[in-house]
Amino acid sequence: METPAPTDLLAAAFAVGVLFLVRFMLALRRIRLELGARWPSEPQAWRGATRPLAFGEAMEPDRRHAMRQLGVGMVCLALAAILALWLGGAALFGWPVPFASA
């Protein structure tokens, strides 16, 4: 079985992270459409997604879903950033890249 190239892993982690952040924004949009006039002002809305029961008990499952999307997206983007720094260091300073094919 062939191991994917580190640059392919970087691109995949970045793409998956961005897609999960888009899903987070869509989940918040769904909450906003259901709440209507009860939607808080914008800065409070983004911060409210991290607080339990911020949008009411009826919206709690949707809020938790949005938080899962945000968490997975941030983890994927953090992994992509770490891999990008590692590959950048390998290119500049000759650091070893264990998964690179010789």
PDB file of C-alpha atoms in Angstrom:
ATOM      1  CA  MET A   1       0.000   0.000   0.000  1.00  0.00           C
ATOM      2  CA  GLU A   2       1.340   3.391  -0.981  1.00  0.00           C
ATOM      3  CA  THR A   3       1.512   6.271   1.480  1.00  0.00           C
ATOM      4  CA  PRO A   4       0.194   9.577   0.107  1.00  0.00           C
ATOM      5  CA  ALA A   5       2.656  12.398  -0.383  1.00  0.00           C
ATOM      6  CA  PRO A   6       2.870  14.926   2.473  1.00  0.00           C
ATOM      7  CA  THR A   7       1.694  17.707   0.162  1.00  0.00           C
ATOM      8  CA  ASP A   8      -1.408  15.652  -0.656  1.00  0.00           C
ATOM      9  CA  LEU A   9      -2.056  15.177   3.065  1.00  0.00           C
ATOM     10  CA  LEU A  10      -1.673  18.930   3.572  1.00  0.00           C
ATOM     11  CA  ALA A  11      -4.132  19.736   0.786  1.00  0.00           C
ATOM     12  CA  ALA A  12      -6.645  17.185   2.060  1.00  0.00           C
ATOM     13  CA  ALA A  13      -6.472  18.396   5.673  1.00  0.00           C
ATOM     14  CA  PHE A  14      -6.888  22.012   4.565  1.00  0.00           C
ATOM     15  CA  ALA A  15      -9.822  21.207   2.271  1.00  0.00           C
ATOM     16  CA  VAL A  16     -11.611  19.140   4.918  1.00  0.00           C
ATOM     17  CA  GLY A  17     -11.054  21.877   7.510  1.00  0.00           C
ATOM     18  CA  VAL A  18     -12.491  24.558   5.242  1.00  0.00           C
ATOM     19  CA  LEU A  19     -15.487  22.375   4.377  1.00  0.00           C
ATOM     20  CA  PHE A  20     -16.255  21.797   8.056  1.00  0.00           C
ATOM     21  CA  LEU A  21     -16.066  25.545   8.732  1.00  0.00           C
ATOM     22  CA  VAL A  22     -18.540  26.096   5.893  1.00  0.00           C
ATOM     23  CA  ARG A  23     -20.806  23.505   7.517  1.00  0.00           C
ATOM     24  CA  PHE A  24     -20.497  25.425  10.814  1.00  0.00           C
ATOM     25  CA  MET A  25     -21.607  28.639   9.121  1.00  0.00           C
ATOM     26  CA  LEU A  26     -24.509  26.822   7.458  1.00  0.00           C
ATOM     27  CA  ALA A  27     -25.587  25.358  10.807  1.00  0.00           C
ATOM     28  CA  LEU A  28     -25.593  28.843  12.347  1.00  0.00           C
ATOM     29  CA  ARG A  29     -27.544  30.107   9.358  1.00  0.00           C
ATOM     30  CA  ARG A  30     -30.159  27.408   9.940  1.00  0.00           C
ATOM     31  CA  ILE A  31     -30.455  28.483  13.597  1.00  0.00           C
ATOM     32  CA  ARG A  32     -30.743  32.110  12.487  1.00  0.00           C
ATOM     33  CA  LEU A  33     -33.560  31.322  10.055  1.00  0.00           C
ATOM     34  CA  GLU A  34     -35.483  29.368  12.696  1.00  0.00           C
ATOM     35  CA  LEU A  35     -35.072  32.037  15.391  1.00  0.00           C
ATOM     36  CA  GLY A  36     -36.042  34.942  13.150  1.00  0.00           C
ATOM     37  CA  ALA A  37     -36.337  38.179  15.158  1.00  0.00           C
ATOM     38  CA  ARG A  38     -34.966  36.532  18.326  1.00  0.00           C
ATOM     39  CA  TRP A  39     -31.521  36.181  16.684  1.00  0.00           C
ATOM     40  CA  PRO A  40     -28.921  38.088  18.777  1.00  0.00           C
ATOM     41  CA  SER A  41     -26.669  40.760  17.287  1.00  0.00           C
ATOM     42  CA  GLU A  42     -23.812  39.394  15.184  1.00  0.00           C
ATOM     43  CA  PRO A  43     -20.866  39.337  17.660  1.00  0.00           C
ATOM     44  CA  GLN A  44     -23.067  37.772  20.326  1.00  0.00           C
ATOM     45  CA  ALA A  45     -24.371  35.190  17.877  1.00  0.00           C
ATOM     46  CA  TRP A  46     -20.922  33.852  16.995  1.00  0.00           C
ATOM     47  CA  ARG A  47     -19.904  33.770  20.654  1.00  0.00           C
ATOM     48  CA  GLY A  48     -23.275  32.327  21.611  1.00  0.00           C
ATOM     49  CA  ALA A  49     -22.607  29.206  19.609  1.00  0.00           C
ATOM     50  CA  THR A  50     -20.034  28.196  22.218  1.00  0.00           C
ATOM     51  CA  ARG A  51     -22.340  28.643  25.227  1.00  0.00           C
ATOM     52  CA  PRO A  52     -24.917  25.993  26.188  1.00  0.00           C
ATOM     53  CA  LEU A  53     -28.546  27.077  25.755  1.00  0.00           C
ATOM     54  CA  ALA A  54     -27.492  30.364  24.122  1.00  0.00           C
ATOM     55  CA  PHE A  55     -30.259  30.088  21.524  1.00  0.00           C
ATOM     56  CA  GLY A  56     -32.820  28.414  23.769  1.00  0.00           C
ATOM     57  CA  GLU A  57     -33.545  24.807  24.637  1.00  0.00           C
ATOM     58  CA  ALA A  58     -35.266  24.094  21.323  1.00  0.00           C
ATOM     59  CA  MET A  59     -32.130  25.068  19.362  1.00  0.00           C
ATOM     60  CA  GLU A  60     -29.691  23.161  21.587  1.00  0.00           C
ATOM     61  CA  PRO A  61     -29.297  20.121  19.259  1.00  0.00           C
ATOM     62  CA  ASP A  62     -28.555  22.450  16.333  1.00  0.00           C
ATOM     63  CA  ARG A  63     -26.086  24.457  18.432  1.00  0.00           C
ATOM     64  CA  ARG A  64     -24.262  21.269  19.468  1.00  0.00           C
ATOM     65  CA  HIS A  65     -24.165  20.171  15.822  1.00  0.00           C
ATOM     66  CA  ALA A  66     -22.633  23.527  14.868  1.00  0.00           C
ATOM     67  CA  MET A  67     -20.025  23.201  17.616  1.00  0.00           C
ATOM     68  CA  ARG A  68     -19.038  19.736  16.404  1.00  0.00           C
ATOM     69  CA  GLN A  69     -18.526  21.151  12.912  1.00  0.00           C
ATOM     70  CA  LEU A  70     -16.406  23.985  14.299  1.00  0.00           C
ATOM     71  CA  GLY A  71     -14.313  21.612  16.418  1.00  0.00           C
ATOM     72  CA  VAL A  72     -13.540  19.192  13.602  1.00  0.00           C
ATOM     73  CA  GLY A  73     -12.804  22.054  11.217  1.00  0.00           C
ATOM     74  CA  MET A  74     -10.376  23.702  13.617  1.00  0.00           C
ATOM     75  CA  VAL A  75      -8.576  20.413  14.308  1.00  0.00           C
ATOM     76  CA  CYS A  76      -8.160  19.751  10.575  1.00  0.00           C
ATOM     77  CA  LEU A  77      -6.892  23.279   9.946  1.00  0.00           C
ATOM     78  CA  ALA A  78      -4.481  22.998  12.891  1.00  0.00           C
ATOM     79  CA  LEU A  79      -3.113  19.731  11.489  1.00  0.00           C
ATOM     80  CA  ALA A  80      -2.760  21.355   8.075  1.00  0.00           C
ATOM     81  CA  ALA A  81      -0.886  24.301   9.621  1.00  0.00           C
ATOM     82  CA  ILE A  82       1.479  21.994  11.521  1.00  0.00           C
ATOM     83  CA  LEU A  83       2.160  19.961   8.385  1.00  0.00           C
ATOM     84  CA  ALA A  84       2.699  23.152   6.357  1.00  0.00           C
ATOM     85  CA  LEU A  85       5.232  24.427   8.907  1.00  0.00           C
ATOM     86  CA  TRP A  86       6.972  21.068   8.901  1.00  0.00           C
ATOM     87  CA  LEU A  87       7.167  20.940   5.112  1.00  0.00           C
ATOM     88  CA  GLY A  88       8.306  24.567   5.013  1.00  0.00           C
ATOM     89  CA  GLY A  89      11.042  23.761   7.509  1.00  0.00           C
ATOM     90  CA  ALA A  90      12.039  20.760   5.443  1.00  0.00           C
ATOM     91  CA  ALA A  91      12.330  22.911   2.338  1.00  0.00           C
ATOM     92  CA  LEU A  92      14.260  25.710   4.055  1.00  0.00           C
ATOM     93  CA  PHE A  93      16.380  23.903   6.628  1.00  0.00           C
ATOM     94  CA  GLY A  94      16.549  20.325   5.382  1.00  0.00           C
ATOM     95  CA  TRP A  95      14.436  18.817   8.164  1.00  0.00           C
ATOM     96  CA  PRO A  96      13.561  15.161   7.563  1.00  0.00           C
ATOM     97  CA  VAL A  97      10.099  14.315   6.264  1.00  0.00           C
ATOM     98  CA  PRO A  98       9.389  10.707   7.323  1.00  0.00           C
ATOM     99  CA  PHE A  99       6.530  10.027   4.901  1.00  0.00           C
ATOM    100  CA  ALA A 100       8.240  11.422   1.814  1.00  0.00           C
ATOM    101  CA  SER A 101       9.258   8.860  -0.758  1.00  0.00           C
ATOM    102  CA  ALA A 102      12.944   8.898  -1.581  1.00  0.00           C
TER     103      ALA A 102
END
